[in-house]
Coordinates of N, CA and C in Angstrom, one line a residue:
X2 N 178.0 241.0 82.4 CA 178.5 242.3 83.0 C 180.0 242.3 82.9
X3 N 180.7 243.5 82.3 CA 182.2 243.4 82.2 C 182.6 244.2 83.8
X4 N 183.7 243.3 84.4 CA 184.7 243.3 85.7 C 184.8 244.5 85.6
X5 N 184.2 245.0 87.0 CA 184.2 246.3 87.7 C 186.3 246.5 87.7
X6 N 186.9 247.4 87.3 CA 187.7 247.9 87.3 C 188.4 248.2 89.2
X7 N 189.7 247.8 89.5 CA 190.0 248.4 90.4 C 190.4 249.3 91.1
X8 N 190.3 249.9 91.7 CA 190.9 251.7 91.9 C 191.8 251.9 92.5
X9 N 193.1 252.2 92.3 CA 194.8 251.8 92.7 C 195.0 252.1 93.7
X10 N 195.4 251.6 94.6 CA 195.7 252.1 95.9 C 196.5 252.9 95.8
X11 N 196.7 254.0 96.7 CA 197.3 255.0 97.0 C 198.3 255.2 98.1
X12 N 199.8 255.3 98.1 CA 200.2 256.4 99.1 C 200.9 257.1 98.9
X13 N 201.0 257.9 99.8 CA 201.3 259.8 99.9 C 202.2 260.0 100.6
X14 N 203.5 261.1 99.7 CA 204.6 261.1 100.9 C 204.7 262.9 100.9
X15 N 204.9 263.3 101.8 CA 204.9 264.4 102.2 C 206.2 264.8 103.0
X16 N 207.2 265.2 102.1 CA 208.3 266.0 102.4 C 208.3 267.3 103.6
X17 N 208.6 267.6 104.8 CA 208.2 268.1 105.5 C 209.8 268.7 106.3
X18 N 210.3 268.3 105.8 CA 211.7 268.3 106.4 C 212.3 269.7 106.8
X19 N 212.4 270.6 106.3 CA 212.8 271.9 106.5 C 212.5 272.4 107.6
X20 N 213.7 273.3 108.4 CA 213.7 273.5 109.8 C 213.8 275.1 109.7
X21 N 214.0 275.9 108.4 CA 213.8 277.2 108.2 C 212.5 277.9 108.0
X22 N 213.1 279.1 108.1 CA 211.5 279.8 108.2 C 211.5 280.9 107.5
X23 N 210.8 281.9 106.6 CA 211.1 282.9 106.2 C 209.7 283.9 107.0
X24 N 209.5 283.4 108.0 CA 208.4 284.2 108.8 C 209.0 285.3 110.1
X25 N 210.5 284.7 110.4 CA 211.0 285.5 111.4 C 211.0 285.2 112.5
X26 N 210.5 283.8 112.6 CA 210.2 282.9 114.0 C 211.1 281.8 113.9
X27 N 211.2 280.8 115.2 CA 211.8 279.6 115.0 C 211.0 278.6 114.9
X28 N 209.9 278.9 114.7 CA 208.8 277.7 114.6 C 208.9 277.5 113.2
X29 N 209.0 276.4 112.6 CA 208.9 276.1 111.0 C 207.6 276.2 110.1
X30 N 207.5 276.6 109.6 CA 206.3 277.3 108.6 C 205.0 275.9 108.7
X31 N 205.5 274.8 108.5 CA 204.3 273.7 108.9 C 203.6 273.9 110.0
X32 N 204.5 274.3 111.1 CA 203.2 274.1 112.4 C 202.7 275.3 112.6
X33 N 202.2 276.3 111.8 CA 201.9 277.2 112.1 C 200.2 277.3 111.9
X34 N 199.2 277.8 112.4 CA 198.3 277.5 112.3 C 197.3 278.1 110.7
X35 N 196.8 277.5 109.9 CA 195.8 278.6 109.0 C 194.7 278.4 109.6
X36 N 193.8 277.5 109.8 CA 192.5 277.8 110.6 C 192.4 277.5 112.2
X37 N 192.4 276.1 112.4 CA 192.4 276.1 113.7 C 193.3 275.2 114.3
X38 N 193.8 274.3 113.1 CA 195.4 273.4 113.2 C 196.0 273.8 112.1
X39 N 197.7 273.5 112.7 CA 198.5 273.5 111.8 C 198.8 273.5 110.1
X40 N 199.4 274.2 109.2 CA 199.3 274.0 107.9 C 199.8 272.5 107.5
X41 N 200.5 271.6 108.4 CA 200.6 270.5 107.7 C 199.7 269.2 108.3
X42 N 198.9 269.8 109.3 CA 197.6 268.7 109.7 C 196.4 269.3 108.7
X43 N 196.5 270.5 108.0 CA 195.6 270.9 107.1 C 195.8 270.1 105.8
X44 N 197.0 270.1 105.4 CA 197.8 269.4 104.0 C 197.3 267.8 104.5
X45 N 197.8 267.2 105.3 CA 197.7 265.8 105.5 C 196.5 265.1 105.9
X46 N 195.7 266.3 105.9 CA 194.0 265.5 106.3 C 193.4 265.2 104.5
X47 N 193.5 266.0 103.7 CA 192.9 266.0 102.7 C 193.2 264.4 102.4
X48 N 194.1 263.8 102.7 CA 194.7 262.3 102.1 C 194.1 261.5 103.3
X49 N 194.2 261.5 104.2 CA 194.0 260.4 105.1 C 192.1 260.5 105.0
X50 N 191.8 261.3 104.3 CA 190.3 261.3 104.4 C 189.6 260.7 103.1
X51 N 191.0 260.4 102.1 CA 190.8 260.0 100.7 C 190.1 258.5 100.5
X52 N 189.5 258.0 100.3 CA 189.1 256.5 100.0 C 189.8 255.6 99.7
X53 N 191.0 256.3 98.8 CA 192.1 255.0 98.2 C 193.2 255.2 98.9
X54 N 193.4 256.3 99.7 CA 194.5 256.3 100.0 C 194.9 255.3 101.6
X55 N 195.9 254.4 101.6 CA 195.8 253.1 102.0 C 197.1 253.6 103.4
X56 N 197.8 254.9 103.0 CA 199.1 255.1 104.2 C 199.7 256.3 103.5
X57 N 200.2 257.2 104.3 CA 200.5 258.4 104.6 C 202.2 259.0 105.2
X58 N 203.0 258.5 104.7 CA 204.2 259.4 105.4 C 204.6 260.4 105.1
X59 N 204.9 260.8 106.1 CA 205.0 262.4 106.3 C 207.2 262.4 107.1
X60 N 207.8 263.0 106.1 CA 209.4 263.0 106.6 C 209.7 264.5 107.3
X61 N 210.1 264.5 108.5 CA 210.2 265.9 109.7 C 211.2 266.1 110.0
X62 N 211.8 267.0 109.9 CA 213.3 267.4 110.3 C 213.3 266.5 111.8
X63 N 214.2 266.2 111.6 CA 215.1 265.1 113.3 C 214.8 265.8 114.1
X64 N 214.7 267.2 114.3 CA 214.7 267.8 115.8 C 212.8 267.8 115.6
X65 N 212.3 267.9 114.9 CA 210.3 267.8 115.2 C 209.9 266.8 115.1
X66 N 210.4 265.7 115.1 CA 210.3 264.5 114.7 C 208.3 264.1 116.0
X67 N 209.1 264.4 116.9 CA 207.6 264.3 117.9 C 206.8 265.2 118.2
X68 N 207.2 266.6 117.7 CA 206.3 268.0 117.4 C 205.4 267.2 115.9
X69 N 205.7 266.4 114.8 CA 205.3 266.4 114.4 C 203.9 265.4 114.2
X70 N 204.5 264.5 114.9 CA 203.7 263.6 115.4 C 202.2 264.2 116.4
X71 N 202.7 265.0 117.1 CA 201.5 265.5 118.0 C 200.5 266.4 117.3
X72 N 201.0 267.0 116.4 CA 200.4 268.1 115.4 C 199.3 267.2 114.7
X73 N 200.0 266.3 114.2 CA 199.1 265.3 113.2 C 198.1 264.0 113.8
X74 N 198.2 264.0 115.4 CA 197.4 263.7 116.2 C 195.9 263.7 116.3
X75 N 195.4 265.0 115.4 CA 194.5 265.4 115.7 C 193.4 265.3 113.9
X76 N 194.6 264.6 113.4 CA 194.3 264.7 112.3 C 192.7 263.6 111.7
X77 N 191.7 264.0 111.2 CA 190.9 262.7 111.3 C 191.0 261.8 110.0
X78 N 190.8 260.1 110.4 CA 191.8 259.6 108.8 C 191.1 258.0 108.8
X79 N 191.1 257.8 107.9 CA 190.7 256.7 107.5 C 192.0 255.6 107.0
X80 N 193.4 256.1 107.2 CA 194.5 255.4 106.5 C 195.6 256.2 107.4
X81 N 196.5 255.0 107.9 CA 197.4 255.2 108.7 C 198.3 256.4 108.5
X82 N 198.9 257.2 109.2 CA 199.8 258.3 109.3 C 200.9 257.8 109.9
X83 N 202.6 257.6 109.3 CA 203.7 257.6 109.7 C 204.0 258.6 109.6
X84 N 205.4 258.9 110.5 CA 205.8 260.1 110.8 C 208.0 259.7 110.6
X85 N 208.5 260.1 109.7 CA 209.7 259.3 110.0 C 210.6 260.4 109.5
X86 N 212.3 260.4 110.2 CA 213.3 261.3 110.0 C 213.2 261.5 108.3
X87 N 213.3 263.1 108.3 CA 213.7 263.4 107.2 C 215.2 263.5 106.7
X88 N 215.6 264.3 105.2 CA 217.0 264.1 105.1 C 217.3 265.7 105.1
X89 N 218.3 266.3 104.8 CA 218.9 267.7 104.2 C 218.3 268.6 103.0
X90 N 218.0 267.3 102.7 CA 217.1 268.1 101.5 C 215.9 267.6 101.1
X91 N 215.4 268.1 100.4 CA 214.0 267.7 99.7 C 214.0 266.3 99.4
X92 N 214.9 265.7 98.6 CA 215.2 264.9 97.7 C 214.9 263.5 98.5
X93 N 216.4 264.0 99.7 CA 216.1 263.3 100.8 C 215.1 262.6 101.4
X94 N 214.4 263.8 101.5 CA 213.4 263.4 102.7 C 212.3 262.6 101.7
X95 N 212.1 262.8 100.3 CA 211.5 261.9 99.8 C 212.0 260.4 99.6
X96 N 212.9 260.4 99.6 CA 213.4 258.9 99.8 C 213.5 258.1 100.4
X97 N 214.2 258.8 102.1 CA 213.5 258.3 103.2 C 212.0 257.8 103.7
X98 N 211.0 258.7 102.8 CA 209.7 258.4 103.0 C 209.6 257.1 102.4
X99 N 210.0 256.7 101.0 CA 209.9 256.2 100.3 C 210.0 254.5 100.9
X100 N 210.3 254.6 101.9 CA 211.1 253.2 102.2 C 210.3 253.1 103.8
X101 N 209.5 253.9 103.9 CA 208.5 254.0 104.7 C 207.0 253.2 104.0
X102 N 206.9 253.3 102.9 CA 205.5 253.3 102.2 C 205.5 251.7 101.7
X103 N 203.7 251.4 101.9 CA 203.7 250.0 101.5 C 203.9 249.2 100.5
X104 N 204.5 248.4 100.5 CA 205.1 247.8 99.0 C 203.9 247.3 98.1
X105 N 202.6 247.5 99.0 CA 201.3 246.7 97.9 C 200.9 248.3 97.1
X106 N 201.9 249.3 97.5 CA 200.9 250.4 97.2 C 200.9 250.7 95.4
X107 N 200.4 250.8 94.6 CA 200.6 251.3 93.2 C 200.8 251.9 92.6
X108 N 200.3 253.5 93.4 CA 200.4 254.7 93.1 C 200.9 255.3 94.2
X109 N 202.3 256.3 94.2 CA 202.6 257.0 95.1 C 202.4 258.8 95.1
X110 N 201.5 259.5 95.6 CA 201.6 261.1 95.4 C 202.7 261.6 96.5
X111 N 203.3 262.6 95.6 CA 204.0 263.1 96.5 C 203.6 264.6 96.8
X112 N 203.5 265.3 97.8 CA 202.6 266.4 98.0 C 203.7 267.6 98.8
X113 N 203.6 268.8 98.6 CA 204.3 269.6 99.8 C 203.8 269.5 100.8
X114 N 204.4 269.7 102.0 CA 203.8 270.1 103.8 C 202.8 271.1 103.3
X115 N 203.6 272.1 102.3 CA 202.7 273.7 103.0 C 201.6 273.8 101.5
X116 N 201.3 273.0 101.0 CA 200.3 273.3 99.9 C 198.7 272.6 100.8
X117 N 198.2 273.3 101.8 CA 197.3 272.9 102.1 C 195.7 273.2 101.3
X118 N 195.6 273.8 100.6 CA 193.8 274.2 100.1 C 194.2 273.4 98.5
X119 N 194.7 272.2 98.5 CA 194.4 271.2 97.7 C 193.1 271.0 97.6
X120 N 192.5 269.8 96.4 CA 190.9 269.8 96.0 C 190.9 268.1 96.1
X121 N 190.1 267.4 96.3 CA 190.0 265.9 96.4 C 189.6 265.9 94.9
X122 N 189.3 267.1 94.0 CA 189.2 266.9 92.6 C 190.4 267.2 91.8
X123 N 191.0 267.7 92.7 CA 192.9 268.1 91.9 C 192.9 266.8 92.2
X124 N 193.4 265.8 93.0 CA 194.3 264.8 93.8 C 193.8 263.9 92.6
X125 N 191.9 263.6 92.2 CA 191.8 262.6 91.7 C 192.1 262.5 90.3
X126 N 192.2 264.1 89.4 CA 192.9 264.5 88.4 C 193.8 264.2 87.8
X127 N 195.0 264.3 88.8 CA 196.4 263.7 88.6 C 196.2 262.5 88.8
X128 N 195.6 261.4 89.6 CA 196.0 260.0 89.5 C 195.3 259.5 88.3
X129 N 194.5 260.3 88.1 CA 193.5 259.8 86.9 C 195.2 259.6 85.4
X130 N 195.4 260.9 85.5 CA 196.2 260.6 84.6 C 197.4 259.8 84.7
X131 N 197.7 259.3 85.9 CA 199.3 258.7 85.9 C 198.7 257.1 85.3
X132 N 197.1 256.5 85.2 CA 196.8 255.8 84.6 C 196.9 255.5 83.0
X133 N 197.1 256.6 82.7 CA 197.3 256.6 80.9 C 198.7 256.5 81.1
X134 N 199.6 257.3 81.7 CA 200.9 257.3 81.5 C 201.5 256.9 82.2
X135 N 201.4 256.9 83.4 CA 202.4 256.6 84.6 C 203.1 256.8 85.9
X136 N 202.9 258.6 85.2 CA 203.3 259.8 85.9 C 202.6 261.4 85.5
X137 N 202.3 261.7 86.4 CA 201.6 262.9 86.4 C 202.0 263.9 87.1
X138 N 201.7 265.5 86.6 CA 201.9 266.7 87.7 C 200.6 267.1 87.5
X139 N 200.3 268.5 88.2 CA 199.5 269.6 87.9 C 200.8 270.9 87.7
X140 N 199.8 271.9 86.7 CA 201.0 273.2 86.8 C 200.1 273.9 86.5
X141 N 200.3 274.9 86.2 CA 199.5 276.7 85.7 C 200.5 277.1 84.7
X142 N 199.9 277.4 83.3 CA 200.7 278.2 82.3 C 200.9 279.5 82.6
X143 N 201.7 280.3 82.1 CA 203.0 281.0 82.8 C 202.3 282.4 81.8
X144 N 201.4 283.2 82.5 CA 200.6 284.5 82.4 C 201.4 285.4 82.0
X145 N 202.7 285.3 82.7 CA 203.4 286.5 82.5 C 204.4 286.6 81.7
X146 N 205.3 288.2 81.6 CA 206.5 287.7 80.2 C 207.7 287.2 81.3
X147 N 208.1 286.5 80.6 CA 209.3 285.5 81.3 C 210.5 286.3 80.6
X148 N 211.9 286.5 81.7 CA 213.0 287.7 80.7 C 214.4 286.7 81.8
X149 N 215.2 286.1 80.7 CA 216.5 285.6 81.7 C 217.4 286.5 81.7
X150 N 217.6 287.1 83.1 CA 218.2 288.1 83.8 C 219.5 287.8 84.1
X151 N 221.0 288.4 83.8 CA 222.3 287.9 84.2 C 222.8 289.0 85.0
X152 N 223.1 289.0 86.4 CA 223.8 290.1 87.0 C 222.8 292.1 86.5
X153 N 221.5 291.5 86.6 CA 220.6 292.6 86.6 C 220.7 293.5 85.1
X154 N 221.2 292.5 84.3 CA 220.8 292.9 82.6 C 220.0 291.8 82.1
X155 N 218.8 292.2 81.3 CA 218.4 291.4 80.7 C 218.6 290.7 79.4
X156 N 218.7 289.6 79.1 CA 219.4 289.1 78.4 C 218.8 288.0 77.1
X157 N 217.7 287.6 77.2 CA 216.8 287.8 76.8 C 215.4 287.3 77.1
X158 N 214.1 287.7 76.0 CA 212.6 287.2 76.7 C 212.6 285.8 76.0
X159 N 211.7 285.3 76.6 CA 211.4 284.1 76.7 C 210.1 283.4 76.0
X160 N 209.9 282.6 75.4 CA 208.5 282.4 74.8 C 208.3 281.5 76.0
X161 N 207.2 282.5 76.7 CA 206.4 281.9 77.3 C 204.7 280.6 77.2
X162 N 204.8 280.5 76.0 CA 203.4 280.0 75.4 C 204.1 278.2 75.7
X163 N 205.1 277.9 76.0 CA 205.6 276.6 76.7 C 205.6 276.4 78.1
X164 N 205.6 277.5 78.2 CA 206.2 277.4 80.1 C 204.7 277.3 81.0
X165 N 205.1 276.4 82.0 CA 204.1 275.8 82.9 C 204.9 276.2 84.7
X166 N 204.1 276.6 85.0 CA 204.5 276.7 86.3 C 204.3 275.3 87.5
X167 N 205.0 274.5 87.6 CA 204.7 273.4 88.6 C 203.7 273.4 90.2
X168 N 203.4 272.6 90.3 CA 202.6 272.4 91.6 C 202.8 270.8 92.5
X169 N 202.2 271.1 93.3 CA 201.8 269.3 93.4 C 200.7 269.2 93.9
X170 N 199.9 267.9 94.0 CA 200.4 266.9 94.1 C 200.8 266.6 93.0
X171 N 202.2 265.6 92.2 CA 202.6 264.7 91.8 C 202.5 263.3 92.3
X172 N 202.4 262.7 91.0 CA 202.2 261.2 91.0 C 202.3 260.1 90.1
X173 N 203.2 259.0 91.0 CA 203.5 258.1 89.7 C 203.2 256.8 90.3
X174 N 203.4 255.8 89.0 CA 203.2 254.2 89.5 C 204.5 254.1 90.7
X175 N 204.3 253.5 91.2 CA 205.2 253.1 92.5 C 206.2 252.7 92.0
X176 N 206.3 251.6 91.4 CA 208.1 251.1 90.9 C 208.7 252.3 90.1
X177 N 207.5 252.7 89.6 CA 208.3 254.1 88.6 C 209.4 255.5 89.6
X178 N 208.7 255.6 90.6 CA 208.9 256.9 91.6 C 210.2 256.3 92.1
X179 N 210.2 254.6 92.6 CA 211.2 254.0 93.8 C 212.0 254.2 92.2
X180 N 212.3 253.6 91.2 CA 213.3 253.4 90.4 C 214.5 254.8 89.8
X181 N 213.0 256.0 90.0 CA 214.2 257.5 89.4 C 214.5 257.8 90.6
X182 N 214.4 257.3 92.1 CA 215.1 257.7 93.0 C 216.4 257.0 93.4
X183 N 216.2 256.0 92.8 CA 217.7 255.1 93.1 C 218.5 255.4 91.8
X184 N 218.4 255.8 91.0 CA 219.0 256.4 89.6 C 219.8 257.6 90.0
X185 N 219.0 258.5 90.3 CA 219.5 260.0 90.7 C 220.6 259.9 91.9
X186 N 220.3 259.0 93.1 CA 221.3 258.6 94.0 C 222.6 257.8 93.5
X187 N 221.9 256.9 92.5 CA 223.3 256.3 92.2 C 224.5 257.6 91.0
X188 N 223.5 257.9 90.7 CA 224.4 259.4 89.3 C 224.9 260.4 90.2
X189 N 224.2 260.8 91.6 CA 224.6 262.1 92.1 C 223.7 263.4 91.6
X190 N 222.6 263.1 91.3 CA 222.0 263.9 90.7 C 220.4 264.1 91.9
X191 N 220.6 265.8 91.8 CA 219.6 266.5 92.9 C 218.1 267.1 91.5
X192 N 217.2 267.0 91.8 CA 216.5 267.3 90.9 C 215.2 268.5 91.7
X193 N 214.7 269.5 90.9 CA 214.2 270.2 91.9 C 212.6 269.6 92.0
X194 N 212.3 268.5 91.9 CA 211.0 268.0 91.8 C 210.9 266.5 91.7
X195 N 209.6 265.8 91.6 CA 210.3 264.1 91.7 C 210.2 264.1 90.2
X196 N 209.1 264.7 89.2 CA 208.9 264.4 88.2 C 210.4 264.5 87.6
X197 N 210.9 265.2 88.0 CA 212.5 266.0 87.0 C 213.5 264.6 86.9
X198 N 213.1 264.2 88.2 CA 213.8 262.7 87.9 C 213.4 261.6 87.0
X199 N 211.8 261.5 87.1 CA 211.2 260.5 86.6 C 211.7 260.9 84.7
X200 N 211.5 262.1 84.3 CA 211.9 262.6 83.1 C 213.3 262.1 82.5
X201 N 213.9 262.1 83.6 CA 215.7 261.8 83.4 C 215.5 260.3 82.9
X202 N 214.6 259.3 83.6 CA 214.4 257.9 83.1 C 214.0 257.9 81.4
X203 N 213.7 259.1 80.7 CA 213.1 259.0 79.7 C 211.1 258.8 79.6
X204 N 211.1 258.8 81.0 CA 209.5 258.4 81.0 C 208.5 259.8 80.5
X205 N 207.7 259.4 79.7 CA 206.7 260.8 79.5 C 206.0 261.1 81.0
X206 N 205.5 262.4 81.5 CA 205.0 263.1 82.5 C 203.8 263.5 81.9
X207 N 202.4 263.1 81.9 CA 201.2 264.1 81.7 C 201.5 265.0 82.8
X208 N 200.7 266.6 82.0 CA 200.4 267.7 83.2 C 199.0 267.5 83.2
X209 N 198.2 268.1 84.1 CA 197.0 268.0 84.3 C 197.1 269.6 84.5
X210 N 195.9 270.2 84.4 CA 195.7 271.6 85.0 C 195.7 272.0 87.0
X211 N 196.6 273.0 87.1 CA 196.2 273.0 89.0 C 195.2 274.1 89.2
X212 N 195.7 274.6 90.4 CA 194.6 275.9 90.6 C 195.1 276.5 91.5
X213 N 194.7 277.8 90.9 CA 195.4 279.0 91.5 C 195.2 279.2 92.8
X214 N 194.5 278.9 93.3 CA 194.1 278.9 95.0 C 195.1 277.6 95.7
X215 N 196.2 276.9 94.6 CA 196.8 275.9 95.6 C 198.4 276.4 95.9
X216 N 198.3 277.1 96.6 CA 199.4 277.8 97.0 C 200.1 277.0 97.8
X217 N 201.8 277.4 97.5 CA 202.6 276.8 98.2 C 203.3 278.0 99.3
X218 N 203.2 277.9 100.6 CA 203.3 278.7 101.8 C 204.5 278.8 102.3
X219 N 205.2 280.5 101.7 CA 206.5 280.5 101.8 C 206.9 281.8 102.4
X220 N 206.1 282.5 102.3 CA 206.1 283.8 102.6 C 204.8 284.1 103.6
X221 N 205.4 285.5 104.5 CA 204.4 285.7 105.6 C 203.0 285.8 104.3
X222 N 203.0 286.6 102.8 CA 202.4 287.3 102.2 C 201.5 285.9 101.4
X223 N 202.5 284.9 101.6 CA 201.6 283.1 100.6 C 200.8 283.0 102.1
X224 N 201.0 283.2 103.4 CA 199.9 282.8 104.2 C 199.0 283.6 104.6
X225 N 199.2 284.9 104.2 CA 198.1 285.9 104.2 C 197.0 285.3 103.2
X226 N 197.4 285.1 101.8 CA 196.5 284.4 100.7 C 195.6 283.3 101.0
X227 N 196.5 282.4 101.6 CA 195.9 281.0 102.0 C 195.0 281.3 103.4
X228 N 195.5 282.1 104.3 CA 194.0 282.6 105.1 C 192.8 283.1 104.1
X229 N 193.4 284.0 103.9 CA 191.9 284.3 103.1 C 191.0 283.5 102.3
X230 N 191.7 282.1 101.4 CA 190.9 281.7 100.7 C 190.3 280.7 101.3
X231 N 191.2 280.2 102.8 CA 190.5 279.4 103.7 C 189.5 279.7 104.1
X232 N 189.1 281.3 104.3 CA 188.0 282.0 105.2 C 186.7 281.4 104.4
X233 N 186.8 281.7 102.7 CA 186.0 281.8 102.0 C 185.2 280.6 102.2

């Protein structure tokens, strides 16, 4: 009989840090409810309910630091939930996470707060592939005509038959993710994603396919969407 294969342990960091809103409220777009909890105890259940997934940090702006905590209270999980100060920025707050998460772990996803109607078949997708390579996204090819716009002239169109629209979850081997984050800190370099960093190492990125229903919740009009598909 050939040796049953292992299946990589998992953790998940969830950048959560943002204390703005584009809803018109002071409440930050995570605690806001899509079904009957919060959009980021909706995002953070999908993983703590995962089989491989082994730990869970989630980085909260300093002032929710214990709003966040109680939100995610309710969450049901098979793999511990930390909860720890975020930074200024995105970048930040994944890094902080980063030094949260367990050193046995192999594979780290990194997920948004507000992308909650993820699939346990997206999640396994992506890690599937960071096994061939190392590092993986999900994205959506880019439907529309793409035109770079300078001061409201167009200037010109774009071949779109390249362009992918990003998503997450993202995911990479663990030394890989902790290594382009100490790179970028040491260069001074802000990257608008983790892959963008890992790229800067020279490392290849598989994309995987995402799905249109995995919206990221930005607008009152992205949580109009995500209700509805939740209803379904």
């Amino acid at each position: 009989m050939p040796e049953k294969t292992k299946a990589p342990k998992l953790a998940v960091v969830i950048p959560a840090g943002g204390v703005g809103t584009r809803f018109g409220g002071r409440l930050p777009k995570q605690f806001i409810k899509l079904g009957r909890a919060p959009i980021l105890a909706e995002t953070v259940g999908h993983f703590t309910r995962h089989p491989a997934v082994i730990a869970v940090v989630v980085a909260a702006p300093e002032i929710h630091v214990e709003r966040t905590r109680r939100a995610l209270a309710q969450v049901t999980r098979r793999a511990p939930v930390t909860v720890v100060q975020g930074g200024g920025m995105r970048q930040d707050s994944v890094w902080l996470a980063l030094r949260a998460v367990p050193g046995h772990a192999d594979i780290i996803i990194v997920h948004d707060a507000v992308r909650p109607l993820i699939t346990r078949g997206l999640i396994d997708a992506v890690v599937g592939a960071v096994a061939e390579s190392g590092a993986a996204i999900c994205a959506l090819p880019i439907t529309e005509t793409i035109k770079r716009v300078r001061q409201d002239v167009v200037e010109t169109t774009l071949d779109r038959s390249e362009l992918w629209a990003v998503q997450t979850p993202q995911a990479f081997r663990a030394a890989l993710l902790r290594e382009a984050h100490e790179k970028a800190r040491r260069d001074g370099v802000v990257g608008t994603d983790d892959a963008m960093l890992v790229e800067r190492l020279g490392h290849q990125v598989r994309v995987v396919r995402g799905l249109v229903e995995n919206v990221k919740i930005t607008t009152p009009e992205d949580l109009r969407r995500a209700r509805r598909a939740w209803a379904r």
